[in-house]
mmCIF file of C-alpha atoms in Angstrom:
data_model
loop_
_atom_site.group_PDB
_atom_site.id
_atom_site.type_symbol
_atom_site.label_atom_id
_atom_site.label_comp_id
_atom_site.label_asym_id
_atom_site.label_seq_id
_atom_site.Cartn_x
_atom_site.Cartn_y
_atom_site.Cartn_z
ATOM 1 C CA UNK A 18 -69.281 6.223 -53.183
ATOM 2 C CA UNK A 19 -65.720 6.784 -52.657
ATOM 3 C CA UNK A 20 -64.198 7.317 -49.094
ATOM 4 C CA UNK A 21 -61.045 9.282 -48.928
ATOM 5 C CA UNK A 22 -58.676 8.688 -45.942
ATOM 6 C CA UNK A 23 -56.174 11.378 -45.017
ATOM 7 C CA UNK A 24 -53.150 10.549 -42.993
ATOM 8 C CA UNK A 25 -50.872 13.156 -41.065
ATOM 9 C CA UNK A 26 -47.396 11.875 -40.376
ATOM 10 C CA UNK A 27 -45.267 14.007 -38.246
ATOM 11 C CA UNK A 28 -41.451 13.698 -38.719
ATOM 12 C CA UNK A 29 -39.657 12.704 -35.477
ATOM 13 C CA UNK A 30 -38.279 15.681 -33.767
ATOM 14 C CA UNK A 31 -34.638 16.187 -33.010
ATOM 15 C CA UNK A 32 -34.139 15.111 -29.397
ATOM 16 C CA UNK A 33 -32.865 17.462 -26.717
ATOM 17 C CA UNK A 34 -29.727 16.522 -24.655
ATOM 18 C CA UNK A 35 -30.866 14.109 -21.956
ATOM 19 C CA UNK A 36 -29.928 14.417 -18.175
ATOM 20 C CA UNK A 37 -30.194 12.090 -15.281
ATOM 21 C CA UNK A 38 -32.154 12.802 -12.111
ATOM 22 C CA UNK A 39 -32.159 10.792 -8.901
ATOM 23 C CA UNK A 40 -34.840 10.350 -6.206
ATOM 24 C CA UNK A 41 -32.099 10.281 -3.456
ATOM 25 C CA UNK A 42 -29.018 12.559 -3.587
ATOM 26 C CA UNK A 43 -27.268 10.897 -0.599
ATOM 27 C CA UNK A 44 -28.355 7.270 -0.389
ATOM 28 C CA UNK A 45 -27.074 5.097 2.550
ATOM 29 C CA UNK A 46 -25.295 1.845 1.757
ATOM 30 C CA UNK A 47 -27.303 -1.337 2.219
ATOM 31 C CA UNK A 48 -30.331 0.811 3.331
ATOM 32 C CA UNK A 49 -31.499 2.778 0.382
ATOM 33 C CA UNK A 50 -32.586 2.135 -3.254
ATOM 34 C CA UNK A 51 -32.065 4.683 -5.916
ATOM 35 C CA UNK A 52 -34.162 5.452 -8.973
ATOM 36 C CA UNK A 53 -32.293 7.196 -11.795
ATOM 37 C CA UNK A 54 -34.467 8.763 -14.429
ATOM 38 C CA UNK A 55 -33.431 9.794 -17.917
ATOM 39 C CA UNK A 56 -35.072 13.360 -18.573
ATOM 40 C CA UNK A 57 -36.951 14.551 -20.549
ATOM 41 C CA UNK A 58 -39.634 12.144 -21.520
ATOM 42 C CA UNK A 59 -40.277 12.155 -25.345
ATOM 43 C CA UNK A 60 -42.246 10.079 -27.607
ATOM 44 C CA UNK A 61 -40.904 7.481 -30.090
ATOM 45 C CA UNK A 62 -37.514 7.425 -28.046
ATOM 46 C CA UNK A 63 -35.429 4.603 -27.233
ATOM 47 C CA UNK A 64 -33.495 4.854 -23.824
ATOM 48 C CA UNK A 65 -30.169 3.148 -23.110
ATOM 49 C CA UNK A 66 -28.022 3.080 -20.035
ATOM 50 C CA UNK A 67 -24.466 2.535 -19.474
ATOM 51 C CA UNK A 68 -22.159 2.593 -16.225
ATOM 52 C CA UNK A 69 -18.538 2.833 -15.715
ATOM 53 C CA UNK A 70 -16.623 -0.574 -15.935
ATOM 54 C CA UNK A 71 -15.149 0.395 -12.521
ATOM 55 C CA UNK A 72 -18.543 -0.021 -10.889
ATOM 56 C CA UNK A 73 -19.234 -3.659 -9.900
ATOM 57 C CA UNK A 74 -23.041 -3.697 -10.119
ATOM 58 C CA UNK A 75 -24.724 -6.952 -9.584
ATOM 59 C CA UNK A 76 -27.466 -7.414 -12.198
ATOM 60 C CA UNK A 77 -29.835 -8.963 -9.554
ATOM 61 C CA UNK A 78 -30.013 -5.478 -8.024
ATOM 62 C CA UNK A 79 -30.867 -3.636 -11.094
ATOM 63 C CA UNK A 80 -34.342 -3.027 -12.525
ATOM 64 C CA UNK A 81 -35.459 -1.148 -15.657
ATOM 65 C CA UNK A 82 -38.816 0.272 -16.297
ATOM 66 C CA UNK A 83 -40.870 -0.966 -19.272
ATOM 67 C CA UNK A 84 -39.694 1.868 -21.440
ATOM 68 C CA UNK A 85 -36.065 1.728 -20.070
ATOM 69 C CA UNK A 86 -36.355 5.322 -18.966
ATOM 70 C CA UNK A 87 -35.867 4.612 -15.214
ATOM 71 C CA UNK A 88 -33.086 2.494 -13.666
ATOM 72 C CA UNK A 89 -33.551 1.252 -10.094
ATOM 73 C CA UNK A 90 -30.755 0.130 -7.990
ATOM 74 C CA UNK A 91 -31.838 -1.888 -5.085
ATOM 75 C CA UNK A 92 -29.749 -1.951 -1.889
ATOM 76 C CA UNK A 93 -27.194 0.524 -3.122
ATOM 77 C CA UNK A 94 -23.600 -0.105 -2.183
ATOM 78 C CA UNK A 95 -20.363 1.975 -2.241
ATOM 79 C CA UNK A 96 -19.420 0.152 -5.514
ATOM 80 C CA UNK A 97 -22.590 1.674 -7.190
ATOM 81 C CA UNK A 98 -21.207 5.210 -7.548
ATOM 82 C CA UNK A 99 -21.080 5.089 -11.320
ATOM 83 C CA UNK A 100 -20.708 7.288 -13.277
ATOM 84 C CA UNK A 101 -23.887 6.562 -15.149
ATOM 85 C CA UNK A 102 -24.846 7.679 -18.685
ATOM 86 C CA UNK A 103 -28.246 7.677 -20.364
ATOM 87 C CA UNK A 104 -28.597 7.792 -24.167
ATOM 88 C CA UNK A 105 -31.607 8.578 -26.183
ATOM 89 C CA UNK A 106 -32.267 7.736 -29.747
ATOM 90 C CA UNK A 107 -35.029 8.184 -32.305
ATOM 91 C CA UNK A 108 -34.989 7.723 -36.274
ATOM 92 C CA UNK A 109 -33.375 11.216 -36.787
ATOM 93 C CA UNK A 110 -31.136 11.922 -33.864
ATOM 94 C CA UNK A 111 -29.674 10.543 -30.724
ATOM 95 C CA UNK A 112 -28.410 12.236 -27.439
ATOM 96 C CA UNK A 113 -26.132 11.266 -24.542
ATOM 97 C CA UNK A 114 -26.197 12.684 -21.024
ATOM 98 C CA UNK A 115 -23.350 14.026 -18.946
ATOM 99 C CA UNK A 116 -21.949 11.336 -16.591
ATOM 100 C CA UNK A 117 -23.897 11.315 -13.234
ATOM 101 C CA UNK A 118 -22.165 10.006 -10.082
ATOM 102 C CA UNK A 119 -23.966 8.778 -6.996
ATOM 103 C CA UNK A 120 -22.825 10.054 -3.618
ATOM 104 C CA UNK A 121 -23.266 6.906 -1.579
ATOM 105 C CA UNK A 122 -22.867 7.270 2.212
ATOM 106 C CA UNK A 123 -21.106 4.311 3.719
ATOM 107 C CA UNK A 124 -19.074 3.364 6.723
ATOM 108 C CA UNK A 125 -17.272 3.715 8.829
ATOM 109 C CA UNK A 126 -15.672 0.376 8.423
ATOM 110 C CA UNK A 127 -13.746 -1.042 11.512
ATOM 111 C CA UNK A 128 -10.945 1.445 11.857
ATOM 112 C CA UNK A 129 -7.273 0.361 11.533
ATOM 113 C CA UNK A 130 -4.677 1.574 13.998
ATOM 114 C CA UNK A 131 -1.114 1.936 12.882
ATOM 115 C CA UNK A 132 1.640 1.110 13.390
ATOM 116 C CA UNK A 133 0.917 -2.530 14.246
ATOM 117 C CA UNK A 134 3.700 -2.560 17.033
ATOM 118 C CA UNK A 135 2.329 -3.438 20.350
ATOM 119 C CA UNK A 136 5.573 -3.340 22.370
ATOM 120 C CA UNK A 137 7.521 -0.182 23.159
ATOM 121 C CA UNK A 138 10.835 0.855 24.962
ATOM 122 C CA UNK A 139 10.443 3.088 27.994
ATOM 123 C CA UNK A 140 11.231 6.558 26.982
ATOM 124 C CA UNK A 141 9.981 6.158 23.357
ATOM 125 C CA UNK A 142 7.451 8.269 21.760
ATOM 126 C CA UNK A 143 4.077 6.678 21.014
ATOM 127 C CA UNK A 144 2.560 7.832 17.872
ATOM 128 C CA UNK A 145 -0.755 6.082 16.761
ATOM 129 C CA UNK A 146 -2.876 6.825 13.771
ATOM 130 C CA UNK A 147 -6.508 5.755 13.180
ATOM 131 C CA UNK A 148 -8.208 5.332 9.700
ATOM 132 C CA UNK A 149 -11.553 4.009 8.594
ATOM 133 C CA UNK A 150 -13.003 3.823 5.191
ATOM 134 C CA UNK A 151 -16.063 6.268 5.236
ATOM 135 C CA UNK A 152 -18.182 8.701 3.271
ATOM 136 C CA UNK A 153 -18.408 11.287 4.479
ATOM 137 C CA UNK A 154 -15.002 11.066 6.144
ATOM 138 C CA UNK A 155 -15.074 9.744 9.656
ATOM 139 C CA UNK A 156 -14.447 11.728 12.872
ATOM 140 C CA UNK A 157 -12.187 10.069 15.351
ATOM 141 C CA UNK A 158 -11.692 10.094 19.096
ATOM 142 C CA UNK A 159 -9.616 7.880 21.442
ATOM 143 C CA UNK A 160 -9.936 6.133 24.795
ATOM 144 C CA UNK A 161 -7.030 5.117 26.881
ATOM 145 C CA UNK A 162 -7.931 2.486 29.375
ATOM 146 C CA UNK A 163 -11.472 3.827 29.113
ATOM 147 C CA UNK A 164 -10.498 7.489 29.629
ATOM 148 C CA UNK A 165 -11.660 9.967 26.804
ATOM 149 C CA UNK A 166 -8.961 11.805 24.944
ATOM 150 C CA UNK A 167 -9.220 14.889 22.666
ATOM 151 C CA UNK A 168 -10.896 14.388 19.293
ATOM 152 C CA UNK A 169 -8.087 13.616 16.844
ATOM 153 C CA UNK A 170 -7.040 11.106 14.185
ATOM 154 C CA UNK A 171 -3.482 11.091 15.470
ATOM 155 C CA UNK A 172 -2.571 10.273 19.044
ATOM 156 C CA UNK A 173 0.906 11.226 20.365
ATOM 157 C CA UNK A 174 2.399 10.643 23.754
ATOM 158 C CA UNK A 175 6.032 11.508 24.282
ATOM 159 C CA UNK A 176 8.536 9.678 26.486
ATOM 160 C CA UNK A 177 6.230 6.904 27.484
ATOM 161 C CA UNK A 178 6.611 4.840 30.723
ATOM 162 C CA UNK A 179 5.023 1.558 31.999
ATOM 163 C CA UNK A 180 2.062 3.645 33.119
ATOM 164 C CA UNK A 181 1.209 4.245 29.510
ATOM 165 C CA UNK A 182 0.601 0.429 29.003
ATOM 166 C CA UNK A 183 -3.098 -0.592 28.364
ATOM 167 C CA UNK A 184 -5.858 -0.569 25.851
ATOM 168 C CA UNK A 185 -5.996 2.174 23.224
ATOM 169 C CA UNK A 186 -9.447 2.371 21.589
ATOM 170 C CA UNK A 187 -10.108 4.344 18.337
ATOM 171 C CA UNK A 188 -13.711 5.332 17.749
ATOM 172 C CA UNK A 189 -14.596 6.329 14.239
ATOM 173 C CA UNK A 190 -18.104 8.010 13.669
ATOM 174 C CA UNK A 191 -19.872 8.881 10.485
ATOM 175 C CA UNK A 192 -22.306 11.852 10.599
ATOM 176 C CA UNK A 193 -24.091 10.748 7.431
ATOM 177 C CA UNK A 194 -24.827 7.269 8.258
ATOM 178 C CA UNK A 195 -24.883 7.845 12.065
ATOM 179 C CA UNK A 196 -22.741 4.709 12.519
ATOM 180 C CA UNK A 197 -19.886 4.149 14.893
ATOM 181 C CA UNK A 198 -17.099 1.542 14.714
ATOM 182 C CA UNK A 199 -14.273 0.874 17.330
ATOM 183 C CA UNK A 200 -10.935 -0.953 17.283
ATOM 184 C CA UNK A 201 -8.877 -1.749 20.356
ATOM 185 C CA UNK A 202 -5.154 -1.935 20.444
ATOM 186 C CA UNK A 203 -3.051 -3.151 23.485
ATOM 187 C CA UNK A 204 0.273 -1.273 23.994
ATOM 188 C CA UNK A 205 2.857 -2.726 26.405
ATOM 189 C CA UNK A 206 5.667 -0.560 27.579
ATOM 190 C CA UNK A 207 8.357 -3.052 28.635
ATOM 191 C CA UNK A 208 10.322 -2.728 31.681
ATOM 192 C CA UNK A 209 14.113 -2.332 31.432
ATOM 193 C CA UNK A 210 15.915 -5.850 31.315
ATOM 194 C CA UNK A 211 18.738 -6.445 33.658
ATOM 195 C CA UNK A 212 21.801 -8.504 32.618
ATOM 196 C CA UNK A 213 21.337 -12.090 33.727
ATOM 197 C CA UNK A 214 23.936 -14.051 35.661
ATOM 198 C CA UNK A 215 25.012 -17.644 34.648
ATOM 199 C CA UNK A 216 26.361 -20.245 37.064
ATOM 200 C CA UNK A 217 27.638 -23.633 36.411
ATOM 201 C CA UNK A 218 27.614 -26.439 38.994
ATOM 202 C CA UNK A 219 31.151 -27.341 37.735
ATOM 203 C CA UNK A 220 33.272 -25.776 35.015
ATOM 204 C CA UNK A 221 35.817 -28.578 34.771
ATOM 205 C CA UNK A 222 34.270 -32.076 34.227
ATOM 206 C CA UNK A 223 35.274 -35.622 32.843
ATOM 207 C CA UNK A 224 33.689 -36.956 29.722
ATOM 208 C CA UNK A 225 31.017 -39.858 30.361
ATOM 209 C CA UNK A 226 31.621 -39.500 34.116
ATOM 210 C CA UNK A 227 30.218 -36.037 35.179
ATOM 211 C CA UNK A 228 27.012 -34.000 34.682
ATOM 212 C CA UNK A 229 26.857 -30.223 34.764
ATOM 213 C CA UNK A 230 23.898 -27.894 35.639
ATOM 214 C CA UNK A 231 23.900 -24.344 34.276
ATOM 215 C CA UNK A 232 21.581 -21.850 35.872
ATOM 216 C CA UNK A 233 20.419 -18.625 34.369
ATOM 217 C CA UNK A 234 19.298 -16.097 36.995
ATOM 218 C CA UNK A 235 17.441 -12.920 36.381
ATOM 219 C CA UNK A 236 15.548 -10.333 38.502
ATOM 220 C CA UNK A 237 12.962 -9.676 35.724
ATOM 221 C CA UNK A 238 9.570 -11.295 35.322
ATOM 222 C CA UNK A 239 7.560 -12.105 32.165
ATOM 223 C CA UNK A 240 10.650 -12.682 30.098
ATOM 224 C CA UNK A 241 11.928 -15.479 27.908
ATOM 225 C CA UNK A 242 15.273 -17.283 28.273
ATOM 226 C CA UNK A 243 17.363 -18.557 25.447
ATOM 227 C CA UNK A 244 20.704 -20.423 25.414
ATOM 228 C CA UNK A 245 23.742 -19.967 23.328
ATOM 229 C CA UNK A 246 26.762 -22.090 22.794
ATOM 230 C CA UNK A 247 30.001 -20.782 21.237
ATOM 231 C CA UNK A 248 27.964 -17.703 20.024
ATOM 232 C CA UNK A 249 25.273 -19.751 18.339
ATOM 233 C CA UNK A 250 21.711 -20.654 19.420
ATOM 234 C CA UNK A 251 22.103 -23.886 21.362
ATOM 235 C CA UNK A 252 20.944 -27.000 19.577
ATOM 236 C CA UNK A 253 19.703 -29.457 22.187
ATOM 237 C CA UNK A 254 20.919 -32.984 22.198
ATOM 238 C CA UNK A 255 19.365 -36.015 23.905
ATOM 239 C CA UNK A 256 21.750 -35.558 26.714
ATOM 240 C CA UNK A 257 20.460 -32.027 27.418
ATOM 241 C CA UNK A 258 17.448 -31.067 29.446
ATOM 242 C CA UNK A 259 15.788 -27.677 29.892
ATOM 243 C CA UNK A 260 13.627 -26.787 32.901
ATOM 244 C CA UNK A 261 10.014 -25.723 32.254
ATOM 245 C CA UNK A 262 10.958 -21.982 32.209
ATOM 246 C CA UNK A 263 14.196 -22.557 30.457
ATOM 247 C CA UNK A 264 16.165 -21.175 33.288
ATOM 248 C CA UNK A 265 18.128 -24.387 33.990
ATOM 249 C CA UNK A 266 20.241 -26.458 31.443
ATOM 250 C CA UNK A 267 21.271 -29.958 32.457
ATOM 251 C CA UNK A 268 23.973 -31.930 30.469
ATOM 252 C CA UNK A 269 24.157 -35.584 31.407
ATOM 253 C CA UNK A 270 26.544 -37.129 30.848
ATOM 254 C CA UNK A 271 29.040 -34.476 29.385
ATOM 255 C CA UNK A 272 30.800 -35.354 26.136
ATOM 256 C CA UNK A 273 34.057 -33.570 24.839
ATOM 257 C CA UNK A 274 31.860 -31.737 22.151
ATOM 258 C CA UNK A 275 30.158 -30.018 25.001
ATOM 259 C CA UNK A 276 33.247 -28.075 25.861
ATOM 260 C CA UNK A 277 33.056 -24.377 25.058
ATOM 261 C CA UNK A 278 31.260 -21.054 25.854
ATOM 262 C CA UNK A 279 27.818 -21.011 27.241
ATOM 263 C CA UNK A 280 25.639 -17.907 27.645
ATOM 264 C CA UNK A 281 21.972 -17.292 28.462
ATOM 265 C CA UNK A 282 19.915 -14.460 27.081
ATOM 266 C CA UNK A 283 16.825 -12.949 28.672
ATOM 267 C CA UNK A 284 14.417 -11.025 26.617
ATOM 268 C CA UNK A 285 10.978 -9.422 26.293
ATOM 269 C CA UNK A 286 9.415 -8.402 22.937
ATOM 270 C CA UNK A 287 11.569 -5.194 22.821
ATOM 271 C CA UNK A 288 14.693 -5.724 24.795
ATOM 272 C CA UNK A 289 17.250 -8.537 25.279
ATOM 273 C CA UNK A 290 20.330 -8.995 27.372
ATOM 274 C CA UNK A 291 23.066 -11.661 27.445
ATOM 275 C CA UNK A 292 24.975 -13.035 30.431
ATOM 276 C CA UNK A 293 28.689 -13.062 30.674
ATOM 277 C CA UNK A 294 30.084 -16.433 29.246
ATOM 278 C CA UNK A 295 30.785 -19.429 31.321
ATOM 279 C CA UNK A 296 33.378 -21.765 29.823
ATOM 280 C CA UNK A 297 32.997 -25.490 30.247
ATOM 281 C CA UNK A 298 36.177 -27.666 30.146
ATOM 282 C CA UNK A 299 35.828 -31.365 29.500
ATOM 283 C CA UNK A 300 38.656 -33.716 30.252
ATOM 284 C CA UNK A 301 38.612 -37.038 28.119
ATOM 285 C CA UNK A 302 40.745 -40.062 27.746
ATOM 286 C CA UNK A 303 43.196 -41.785 30.175
ATOM 287 C CA UNK A 304 46.672 -43.375 29.577
ATOM 288 C CA UNK A 305 47.826 -46.476 31.288
ATOM 289 C CA UNK A 306 49.348 -44.442 34.117
ATOM 290 C CA UNK A 307 45.906 -42.802 34.777
ATOM 291 C CA UNK A 308 46.989 -39.281 33.530
ATOM 292 C CA UNK A 309 44.853 -37.454 31.010
ATOM 293 C CA UNK A 310 46.044 -37.866 27.452
ATOM 294 C CA UNK A 311 43.801 -35.006 26.150
ATOM 295 C CA UNK A 312 42.076 -31.879 27.500
ATOM 296 C CA UNK A 313 40.105 -29.133 26.062
ATOM 297 C CA UNK A 314 41.595 -25.752 26.419
ATOM 298 C CA UNK A 315 39.633 -23.587 28.742
ATOM 299 C CA UNK A 316 38.971 -19.943 28.477
ATOM 300 C CA UNK A 317 37.497 -18.432 31.673
ATOM 301 C CA UNK A 318 36.458 -14.868 32.207
ATOM 302 C CA UNK A 319 38.447 -13.736 29.184
ATOM 303 C CA UNK A 320 41.704 -15.479 30.168
ATOM 304 C CA UNK A 321 43.206 -18.233 28.075
ATOM 305 C CA UNK A 322 44.496 -21.119 30.192
ATOM 306 C CA UNK A 323 46.304 -24.115 28.536
ATOM 307 C CA UNK A 324 46.127 -27.355 30.191
ATOM 308 C CA UNK A 325 49.495 -29.032 29.619
ATOM 309 C CA UNK A 326 49.762 -32.926 29.637
#
């Protein structure tokens, strides 16, 4: 008896163009996972996935189904937007989907307030801008010393005064993630700086014999004091001592190289003012008659005085 076996072999069909579907059209960063599926499902088909090189996908967060048709991205981030492409292949044809981009909701990150300046002149215009990375774009509001301001990304205050000093808070809100972030900036409107006065205990001294005390006086508070000698920043020697607040300079004993023009400067982070100069004359050397054999020329209050021997 003879058995006849009949086989029916179907030729693989030409594949339709694939397309990508997602289980979540607006995933939230670090909250949601996303399943991307290559459609349609066909038999005897291989599925392949590719993603833009710009996306920094971590392989530990990726998972493929057994047939490679579904790609799962666990804990989606803003770097996972893609675009993604799925390709299908069978023995007679292949297909490639259009690129698919994820709309990942993220942010807002901590906002940045610009410019970075913190100190301003009285009468200046204060213009602050707030920006935070966010999708969808953040909405912005401001607080000045805790007082709410109009909803705006840009804050402008003309002709500021010392009363405008304080804390400026930018609040960035994301309607998609329902998250808020704030950044606080301290603004200081500096008071006007008055010209300081400089007084010397002596203006004519003898080398190795006398000491001199220079005192810088100012009506301002919260300022810094710096010293200048002959127009240059003063370099302290072992014979020079500054008081704790820099307002007093003591030279003990005086040397001939200490002769010259002294000034003090008072400053805050925005404004500085220098005193009028005080000139120090140092006499040095004695002859057998006891008369000076040398003296430094003194300039006082802009008048040149020659000391003749």
